[in-house]
Every structure is written in structure tokens, then in C-alpha cells.
Amino acid sequence: MSKQLNIGVIGAGRIGRLHTENLLKHPQVNVKAIADLQIDHARAWANGLRIPLLTQDAEQIISDPGIDAVFICTSTNTHIDMIERSAKAGKHIFCEKPISFDVRGTRLALQAASDSGVKFQLGFNRRFDPNFRRVREIVASGQIGDPHLIKITSRDPSPPPHDYIKVSGGLFMDMAIHDFDMARFLSGSEVDEVYVQGAVLVDPVIGELGDVDTAVIMLRFRNGAIGVIDNSRQAAYGYDQRVEVFGSLGQVNVQNDFPNSAEISTAGGVFRDKPKHFFLERYEAAYRLEIESFINAILNNEDVPVSGEDGYEAELLADAARKSWLEKRPVSLSEYSMSTS
């Protein structure tokens, strides 16, 4: 009989529910418990899935010797504590991004996971998107030569609520952190320097909260390539997710995903549906594949495909981007190695 993994999910918000439902589709997974401070709001949903234990106390999951792994889907400010406690209890850990808002705290959490010998995977789901993975494969194969330019467009259909922005870490740490990880993933190179131009063009309250809603981020990679990321909190036509890698022998790009490929041509013009509305629809397959990769890493005792170090590097870039915006200058990543040495 194949081994069954018992999983506990901490945090029953939108992403916690998505992961739970995907976990339940895996034949070798049993979701044994869900913890959330407001568990009553999730009770009807969880009961419908026949989850055995619902609790307000995450410690019931962390201290349960029958649970093999935890999914940490709580607010970012709780991640370090959850990671350290789960690692100490010998639980394998899947954690949503970012690990924390403090790179020093992130290092301590990752050290705790390493010392405990548990698997630790970070939720950079876009790496599992079949189209983006194909771009990475083509770049790695040398088919388009040496990368010269990496272009990433990432625009949300609408800004998040103001209360969320207050605690999210802002555009660079909350939204663009996926793009920083994509830049490293697609290029196969680390970033040496970050320079940002940011503005408040969508919602003035976002500016009052000390953040931007529109940004262009320039990256200088260690392999000599140049990267450009453009972000907006509001694209009137839907979720805009495109990438291009231009190299010495050619280029490869991925355009937006659409609900269908139908295109209508009339005397009035040529029309098609808008892109898929938001991340749950756009990355449905990617979320499922990242779950499978984590489960397989545990069952087969393999390395996880997205490590805590990947999360740490993306956090450094997000921190450097905010610093660049605030100080109106390019920020070298060497400044961080000097400050932590």
C-alpha cells in the first residue's frame, strides 16, 4: 500500500482553501486538520470537505505527531514563528510567500528548517506554469543564445483592499516578489543591481499608505543581461501576465492566457475575450502542480523545486526595490552582503 501523508493547513483564507482543495485531490494525501483564528468562518466549507479537525489553535497541528507536513497560509507577520515551531516539531513545511518582511528573520527561519532536516518549499507557483517552465527550458537549452533582455509584465485587474495593503508589505514585497523570482528563474542568473521608478496613478490612498501602485523596475543580472519588470495594480482589461527573453540567437515569449481562443472578426473590428480575470484562474494548473511537487519531494526524499533560498533571494530584491524607490538611486545587492557580514 502506498504511503499516506497527513497534512495540516494553517490559515483558511483564500489561498489556504485553494491548497486544501488541491491537496484533497492527491491520492496519497489526507488533510487531517485546519487551523484558523476565525475558524467559524470556514466551518461550513471545511465540514463539506469532511476535514476531521477544525481548530483556532495552530499548536494543535504543530504538536500532533500524526501530522507529517504543514501548509502555512497565514499572514506574513506570523510566518517566522510558524516555521520555527513547525521545524522544531519535525514537520515538513510549505509556506506561502514572502517568508517574512525582514531578511534577517527569514535567514533565522530557514536555518531552523535546515537544522531540523525537514523539507521546506516556498509558494512561488508561477514556476510551475507550463508556459513559463517552457521558457526556462528554452533559455537553459541555449536555443536563443545568451540572454540579453528579460521583460516581465505583471498587472492586476484591480487593487487589493486598503486594509490588505497596510499589512501586505506593499507592491514590491507582496506583488512584484513573484516577478523577482520569475526574473531569476527565467534568466538562470542572480541579480546584481535594482533600480525603480514608482508612482501612484491608480488610487491616491495607496500613496497615503506609503506605497506605489505603478512601477518600472530595472535589473542588472550577474550574467550581463538586463531585466525590465512593469507592474500596475489595475489593468482595466484583466490579469496581464506576459514574459519575453531576448537572446543573441532569438527570443521566446509567453502571452496572456484567455478563457478560450475564439476570435470574432466583423466589419466593426476583431474581438476576443479578455484575459483570465485573476491569479486563481490564470494559475489554476500551476497551483496544482506545485502541490504535487512538494508531496513528491517528501514521498521520494527529493529536493524541493522551490527552496527557502529562492524565497530569501526574492525578498532581497523586493527590499532593494523599495530602497531604490525611497532613496531614488540604484541599489546594489552587495550592500546586503556588507550589512549582514
Short mmCIF file of C-alpha atoms in Angstrom, two decimals:
data_model
loop_
_atom_site.label_atom_id
_atom_site.label_comp_id
_atom_site.label_asym_id
_atom_site.label_seq_id
_atom_site.Cartn_x
_atom_site.Cartn_y
_atom_site.Cartn_z
CA MET A 1 0.00 0.00 0.00
CA SER A 2 1.37 3.44 -0.90
CA LYS A 3 2.28 5.77 1.93
CA GLN A 4 -0.30 8.34 3.01
CA LEU A 5 0.80 11.80 4.15
CA ASN A 6 -1.18 13.55 6.85
CA ILE A 7 -1.28 17.31 6.26
CA GLY A 8 -2.34 20.20 8.47
CA VAL A 9 -3.28 23.54 6.90
CA ILE A 10 -2.73 26.67 8.98
CA GLY A 11 -4.79 29.55 7.64
CA ALA A 12 -8.16 29.10 5.93
CA GLY A 13 -8.29 32.22 3.81
CA ARG A 14 -8.47 32.25 0.03
CA ILE A 15 -5.09 30.61 -0.58
CA GLY A 16 -5.42 28.16 2.31
CA ARG A 17 -8.73 26.93 0.93
CA LEU A 18 -7.27 26.59 -2.57
CA HIS A 19 -4.35 24.50 -1.29
CA THR A 20 -6.68 22.36 0.84
CA GLU A 21 -8.90 21.54 -2.11
CA ASN A 22 -5.89 20.68 -4.28
CA LEU A 23 -4.39 18.52 -1.53
CA LEU A 24 -7.60 16.54 -1.25
CA LYS A 25 -7.30 15.61 -4.94
CA HIS A 26 -3.96 13.89 -4.33
CA PRO A 27 -4.38 10.13 -3.79
CA GLN A 28 -1.61 9.96 -1.17
CA VAL A 29 -2.72 12.90 0.97
CA ASN A 30 -5.06 13.13 3.93
CA VAL A 31 -5.88 16.63 5.19
CA LYS A 32 -6.18 15.88 8.88
CA ALA A 33 -6.70 19.36 10.32
CA ILE A 34 -7.24 23.04 9.53
CA ALA A 35 -6.41 25.85 11.92
CA ASP A 36 -7.56 29.45 11.66
CA LEU A 37 -8.10 32.16 14.25
CA GLN A 38 -11.58 32.66 12.78
CA ILE A 39 -12.30 29.01 12.12
CA ASP A 40 -16.06 29.50 12.43
CA HIS A 41 -15.99 31.41 9.13
CA ALA A 42 -14.55 28.32 7.45
CA ARG A 43 -16.54 25.67 9.27
CA ALA A 44 -19.25 25.11 6.66
CA TRP A 45 -16.67 24.86 3.88
CA ALA A 46 -14.39 22.53 5.86
CA ASN A 47 -17.25 20.33 7.02
CA GLY A 48 -18.29 19.93 3.40
CA LEU A 49 -14.80 18.55 2.73
CA ARG A 50 -15.01 16.24 5.78
CA ILE A 51 -11.88 17.59 7.46
CA PRO A 52 -11.57 15.69 10.78
CA LEU A 53 -10.27 18.54 12.97
CA LEU A 54 -11.05 22.26 12.89
CA THR A 55 -9.36 24.48 15.45
CA GLN A 56 -8.42 28.06 16.28
CA ASP A 57 -5.09 26.91 17.70
CA ALA A 58 -2.30 26.17 15.21
CA GLU A 59 -0.38 24.41 18.01
CA GLN A 60 -2.83 21.52 17.76
CA ILE A 61 -1.49 20.91 14.26
CA ILE A 62 2.16 21.63 15.00
CA SER A 63 2.30 19.37 18.08
CA ASP A 64 0.34 16.49 16.55
CA PRO A 65 2.80 13.61 15.97
CA GLY A 66 0.43 12.14 13.40
CA ILE A 67 0.80 15.12 11.06
CA ASP A 68 3.70 14.87 8.60
CA ALA A 69 3.63 18.30 6.99
CA VAL A 70 2.08 21.73 7.39
CA PHE A 71 0.92 24.34 4.92
CA ILE A 72 1.47 27.84 6.33
CA CYS A 73 -1.10 30.11 4.71
CA THR A 74 -1.39 32.74 7.43
CA SER A 75 -0.46 36.44 7.28
CA THR A 76 3.21 37.11 6.59
CA ASN A 77 3.94 38.52 10.05
CA THR A 78 3.24 35.07 11.55
CA HIS A 79 5.44 33.02 9.19
CA ILE A 80 8.75 33.06 11.08
CA ASP A 81 7.17 31.81 14.30
CA MET A 82 5.15 29.15 12.46
CA ILE A 83 8.21 27.96 10.51
CA GLU A 84 10.43 27.73 13.58
CA ARG A 85 7.81 25.88 15.64
CA SER A 86 6.92 23.51 12.81
CA ALA A 87 10.58 22.75 12.05
CA LYS A 88 11.29 22.05 15.71
CA ALA A 89 8.35 19.62 15.69
CA GLY A 90 9.83 17.83 12.67
CA LYS A 91 7.11 18.85 10.23
CA HIS A 92 7.82 19.32 6.53
CA ILE A 93 6.82 22.86 5.58
CA PHE A 94 5.12 24.51 2.63
CA CYS A 95 4.95 28.27 3.20
CA GLU A 96 3.29 31.00 1.19
CA LYS A 97 5.39 33.96 0.07
CA PRO A 98 7.03 36.03 1.36
CA ILE A 99 8.70 34.22 4.24
CA SER A 100 8.84 37.48 6.16
CA PHE A 101 9.31 41.24 5.78
CA ASP A 102 12.75 41.08 7.42
CA VAL A 103 15.58 39.33 5.58
CA ARG A 104 17.44 38.67 8.84
CA GLY A 105 14.35 37.00 10.30
CA THR A 106 13.99 34.97 7.13
CA ARG A 107 17.55 33.69 7.47
CA LEU A 108 16.84 32.53 11.04
CA ALA A 109 13.66 30.73 9.96
CA LEU A 110 15.47 28.99 7.11
CA GLN A 111 18.26 27.96 9.45
CA ALA A 112 15.70 26.40 11.79
CA ALA A 113 14.26 24.38 8.90
CA SER A 114 17.74 23.32 7.77
CA ASP A 115 18.81 22.30 11.27
CA SER A 116 15.70 20.15 11.64
CA GLY A 117 16.26 18.38 8.33
CA VAL A 118 12.71 18.98 7.11
CA LYS A 119 11.64 19.77 3.55
CA PHE A 120 10.84 23.44 3.03
CA GLN A 121 9.11 24.70 -0.12
CA LEU A 122 8.01 28.25 -0.86
CA GLY A 123 4.83 29.10 -2.75
CA PHE A 124 6.21 30.60 -5.95
CA ASN A 125 3.51 28.96 -8.03
CA ARG A 126 4.39 30.70 -11.30
CA ARG A 127 7.44 28.47 -11.70
CA PHE A 128 5.01 25.61 -12.30
CA ASP A 129 3.04 27.34 -15.04
CA PRO A 130 3.62 25.11 -18.10
CA ASN A 131 4.27 28.09 -20.39
CA PHE A 132 6.79 29.79 -18.11
CA ARG A 133 8.54 26.47 -17.49
CA ARG A 134 8.86 26.04 -21.24
CA VAL A 135 10.53 29.46 -21.48
CA ARG A 136 13.03 28.39 -18.81
CA GLU A 137 13.74 25.15 -20.67
CA ILE A 138 14.37 27.00 -23.94
CA VAL A 139 16.69 29.52 -22.30
CA ALA A 140 18.58 26.78 -20.45
CA SER A 141 18.97 24.77 -23.67
CA GLY A 142 20.81 27.64 -25.36
CA GLN A 143 18.31 27.71 -28.20
CA ILE A 144 18.04 31.52 -28.11
CA GLY A 145 21.70 32.05 -27.22
CA ASP A 146 22.90 34.20 -24.36
CA PRO A 147 20.05 36.14 -22.69
CA HIS A 148 20.31 39.89 -23.30
CA LEU A 149 16.90 41.23 -22.21
CA ILE A 150 14.29 39.77 -19.83
CA LYS A 151 10.92 41.55 -19.90
CA ILE A 152 8.16 40.75 -17.41
CA THR A 153 4.72 42.39 -17.37
CA SER A 154 2.57 41.78 -14.29
CA ARG A 155 -0.59 43.84 -13.82
CA ASP A 156 -3.54 43.06 -11.56
CA PRO A 157 -7.15 43.64 -12.67
CA SER A 158 -7.84 45.81 -9.61
CA PRO A 159 -6.02 46.91 -6.45
CA PRO A 160 -6.49 44.98 -3.20
CA PRO A 161 -8.44 46.48 -0.27
CA HIS A 162 -6.70 49.21 1.68
CA ASP A 163 -6.67 47.09 4.85
CA TYR A 164 -4.74 44.43 2.94
CA ILE A 165 -2.20 46.92 1.59
CA LYS A 166 -1.47 48.07 5.15
CA VAL A 167 -0.20 44.62 6.15
CA SER A 168 0.93 43.14 2.82
CA GLY A 169 4.42 44.61 2.58
CA GLY A 170 3.46 46.77 -0.38
CA LEU A 171 3.75 46.36 -4.13
CA PHE A 172 7.38 45.24 -4.13
CA MET A 173 7.15 42.62 -1.36
CA ASP A 174 3.60 41.43 -2.00
CA MET A 175 3.09 41.64 -5.76
CA ALA A 176 6.41 42.09 -7.55
CA ILE A 177 8.12 39.42 -5.44
CA HIS A 178 6.67 36.87 -7.88
CA ASP A 179 8.29 38.79 -10.73
CA PHE A 180 11.65 38.92 -8.96
CA ASP A 181 11.50 35.15 -8.62
CA MET A 182 10.49 34.83 -12.29
CA ALA A 183 13.43 37.01 -13.31
CA ARG A 184 15.87 34.68 -11.52
CA PHE A 185 14.07 31.57 -12.76
CA LEU A 186 13.84 32.56 -16.44
CA SER A 187 17.33 34.06 -16.72
CA GLY A 188 19.18 31.41 -14.72
CA SER A 189 21.19 34.23 -13.19
CA GLU A 190 21.32 36.22 -9.98
CA VAL A 191 20.69 39.97 -9.91
CA ASP A 192 23.45 42.43 -9.00
CA GLU A 193 21.56 45.75 -9.08
CA VAL A 194 17.99 47.08 -8.85
CA TYR A 195 16.64 50.49 -9.90
CA VAL A 196 13.00 51.55 -9.56
CA GLN A 197 10.72 54.31 -10.75
CA GLY A 198 7.37 54.21 -8.91
CA ALA A 199 4.20 56.28 -8.94
CA VAL A 200 0.68 56.48 -7.54
CA LEU A 201 -1.60 56.59 -10.58
CA VAL A 202 -4.45 54.24 -9.64
CA ASP A 203 -5.57 55.04 -6.08
CA PRO A 204 -4.32 58.03 -4.04
CA VAL A 205 -5.00 56.16 -0.77
CA ILE A 206 -2.26 53.71 -1.73
CA GLY A 207 0.15 56.66 -1.73
CA GLU A 208 -1.16 57.80 1.65
CA LEU A 209 -0.34 54.32 2.95
CA GLY A 210 3.28 54.77 1.86
CA ASP A 211 3.19 52.57 -1.22
CA VAL A 212 3.02 52.83 -5.03
CA ASP A 213 0.56 51.23 -7.42
CA THR A 214 2.60 51.58 -10.62
CA ALA A 215 6.28 50.76 -11.09
CA VAL A 216 9.02 50.03 -13.60
CA ILE A 217 11.90 48.00 -12.18
CA MET A 218 15.25 47.63 -13.93
CA LEU A 219 17.53 44.72 -13.08
CA ARG A 220 21.18 44.17 -13.94
CA PHE A 221 21.97 40.45 -13.91
CA ARG A 222 25.27 38.87 -12.98
CA ASN A 223 25.50 37.27 -16.45
CA GLY A 224 25.33 40.71 -18.07
CA ALA A 225 21.67 40.64 -19.10
CA ILE A 226 19.26 43.49 -18.38
CA GLY A 227 15.76 42.98 -16.99
CA VAL A 228 12.66 45.16 -17.01
CA ILE A 229 9.59 44.49 -14.89
CA ASP A 230 6.49 46.66 -15.18
CA ASN A 231 3.77 46.47 -12.54
CA SER A 232 0.35 48.03 -12.13
CA ARG A 233 -2.33 47.42 -9.55
CA GLN A 234 -5.07 47.99 -12.16
CA ALA A 235 -5.38 46.75 -15.73
CA ALA A 236 -8.89 47.53 -16.98
CA TYR A 237 -8.87 44.53 -19.33
CA GLY A 238 -7.96 41.85 -16.77
CA TYR A 239 -4.95 39.99 -15.39
CA ASP A 240 -1.93 40.82 -17.56
CA GLN A 241 0.89 38.24 -17.31
CA ARG A 242 3.49 38.22 -20.10
CA VAL A 243 7.19 37.42 -20.35
CA GLU A 244 9.88 37.64 -23.01
CA VAL A 245 13.51 36.58 -23.05
CA PHE A 246 15.53 38.06 -25.90
CA GLY A 247 18.91 36.49 -26.62
CA SER A 248 21.82 36.53 -29.03
CA LEU A 249 20.18 33.89 -31.27
CA GLY A 250 16.50 34.73 -30.93
CA GLN A 251 13.70 35.27 -28.46
CA VAL A 252 10.96 33.36 -26.65
CA ASN A 253 7.80 34.90 -25.21
CA VAL A 254 4.55 33.97 -23.48
CA GLN A 255 1.38 35.99 -23.95
CA ASN A 256 -1.72 36.13 -21.76
CA ASP A 257 -3.99 33.16 -21.11
CA PHE A 258 -7.57 33.54 -22.31
CA PRO A 259 -10.73 31.62 -21.36
CA ASN A 260 -10.92 30.45 -24.99
CA SER A 261 -9.16 31.02 -28.31
CA ALA A 262 -12.22 32.22 -30.24
CA GLU A 263 -11.68 35.41 -32.23
CA ILE A 264 -14.56 37.27 -33.85
CA SER A 265 -13.91 39.31 -37.00
CA THR A 266 -16.59 41.64 -38.36
CA ALA A 267 -16.80 44.94 -40.17
CA GLY A 268 -16.72 46.57 -36.75
CA GLY A 269 -13.38 45.10 -35.78
CA VAL A 270 -11.65 41.99 -34.46
CA PHE A 271 -12.62 40.87 -30.95
CA ARG A 272 -11.81 38.21 -28.39
CA ASP A 273 -12.45 37.66 -24.68
CA LYS A 274 -10.38 39.49 -22.09
CA PRO A 275 -7.57 37.56 -20.33
CA LYS A 276 -8.45 35.31 -17.42
CA HIS A 277 -9.62 37.53 -14.61
CA PHE A 278 -7.11 36.94 -11.79
CA PHE A 279 -4.47 34.64 -10.34
CA LEU A 280 -6.74 31.81 -9.18
CA GLU A 281 -7.98 31.29 -12.73
CA ARG A 282 -4.72 32.10 -14.52
CA TYR A 283 -2.53 29.81 -12.40
CA GLU A 284 -5.00 27.02 -11.65
CA ALA A 285 -2.75 24.33 -13.11
CA ALA A 286 0.39 25.84 -11.56
CA TYR A 287 -1.11 25.69 -8.06
CA ARG A 288 -1.96 22.03 -8.54
CA LEU A 289 1.50 21.18 -9.90
CA GLU A 290 3.34 22.91 -7.05
CA ILE A 291 1.36 20.84 -4.55
CA GLU A 292 2.30 17.65 -6.40
CA SER A 293 5.97 18.64 -6.42
CA PHE A 294 6.01 19.18 -2.64
CA ILE A 295 4.25 15.88 -1.92
CA ASN A 296 6.58 14.01 -4.29
CA ALA A 297 9.66 15.58 -2.67
CA ILE A 298 8.54 14.22 0.71
CA LEU A 299 7.49 10.77 -0.53
CA ASN A 300 10.62 10.27 -2.65
CA ASN A 301 13.02 12.12 -0.33
CA GLU A 302 14.00 14.52 -3.11
CA ASP A 303 14.95 18.19 -3.08
CA VAL A 304 12.03 20.59 -3.36
CA PRO A 305 11.97 22.57 -6.63
CA VAL A 306 11.49 25.95 -4.93
CA SER A 307 13.65 26.31 -1.85
CA GLY A 308 13.76 28.72 1.05
CA GLU A 309 16.87 30.22 -0.54
CA ASP A 310 14.77 31.13 -3.58
CA GLY A 311 12.41 32.93 -1.23
CA TYR A 312 15.27 34.70 0.50
CA GLU A 313 16.78 35.93 -2.79
CA ALA A 314 13.42 37.27 -3.97
CA GLU A 315 12.95 39.07 -0.64
CA LEU A 316 16.35 40.71 -1.04
CA LEU A 317 15.30 42.02 -4.45
CA ALA A 318 11.97 43.26 -3.08
CA ASP A 319 13.75 45.06 -0.24
CA ALA A 320 16.28 46.53 -2.65
CA ALA A 321 13.47 47.71 -4.93
CA ARG A 322 11.72 49.55 -2.11
CA LYS A 323 15.03 51.04 -1.02
CA SER A 324 15.70 52.19 -4.58
CA TRP A 325 12.29 53.82 -4.79
CA LEU A 326 12.66 55.59 -1.43
CA GLU A 327 16.25 56.73 -1.98
CA LYS A 328 15.87 57.40 -5.72
CA ARG A 329 19.03 55.52 -6.71
CA PRO A 330 20.20 52.15 -8.00
CA VAL A 331 20.75 49.66 -5.17
CA SER A 332 23.48 47.05 -5.42
CA LEU A 333 22.83 43.67 -3.83
CA SER A 334 26.38 43.80 -2.48
CA GLU A 335 25.09 46.33 0.07
CA TYR A 336 23.23 43.47 1.76
CA SER A 337 26.21 41.17 1.99
CA MET A 338 28.16 44.00 3.63
CA SER A 339 25.36 44.81 6.09
CA THR A 340 24.98 41.18 7.19
CA SER A 341 28.65 40.27 7.36
#
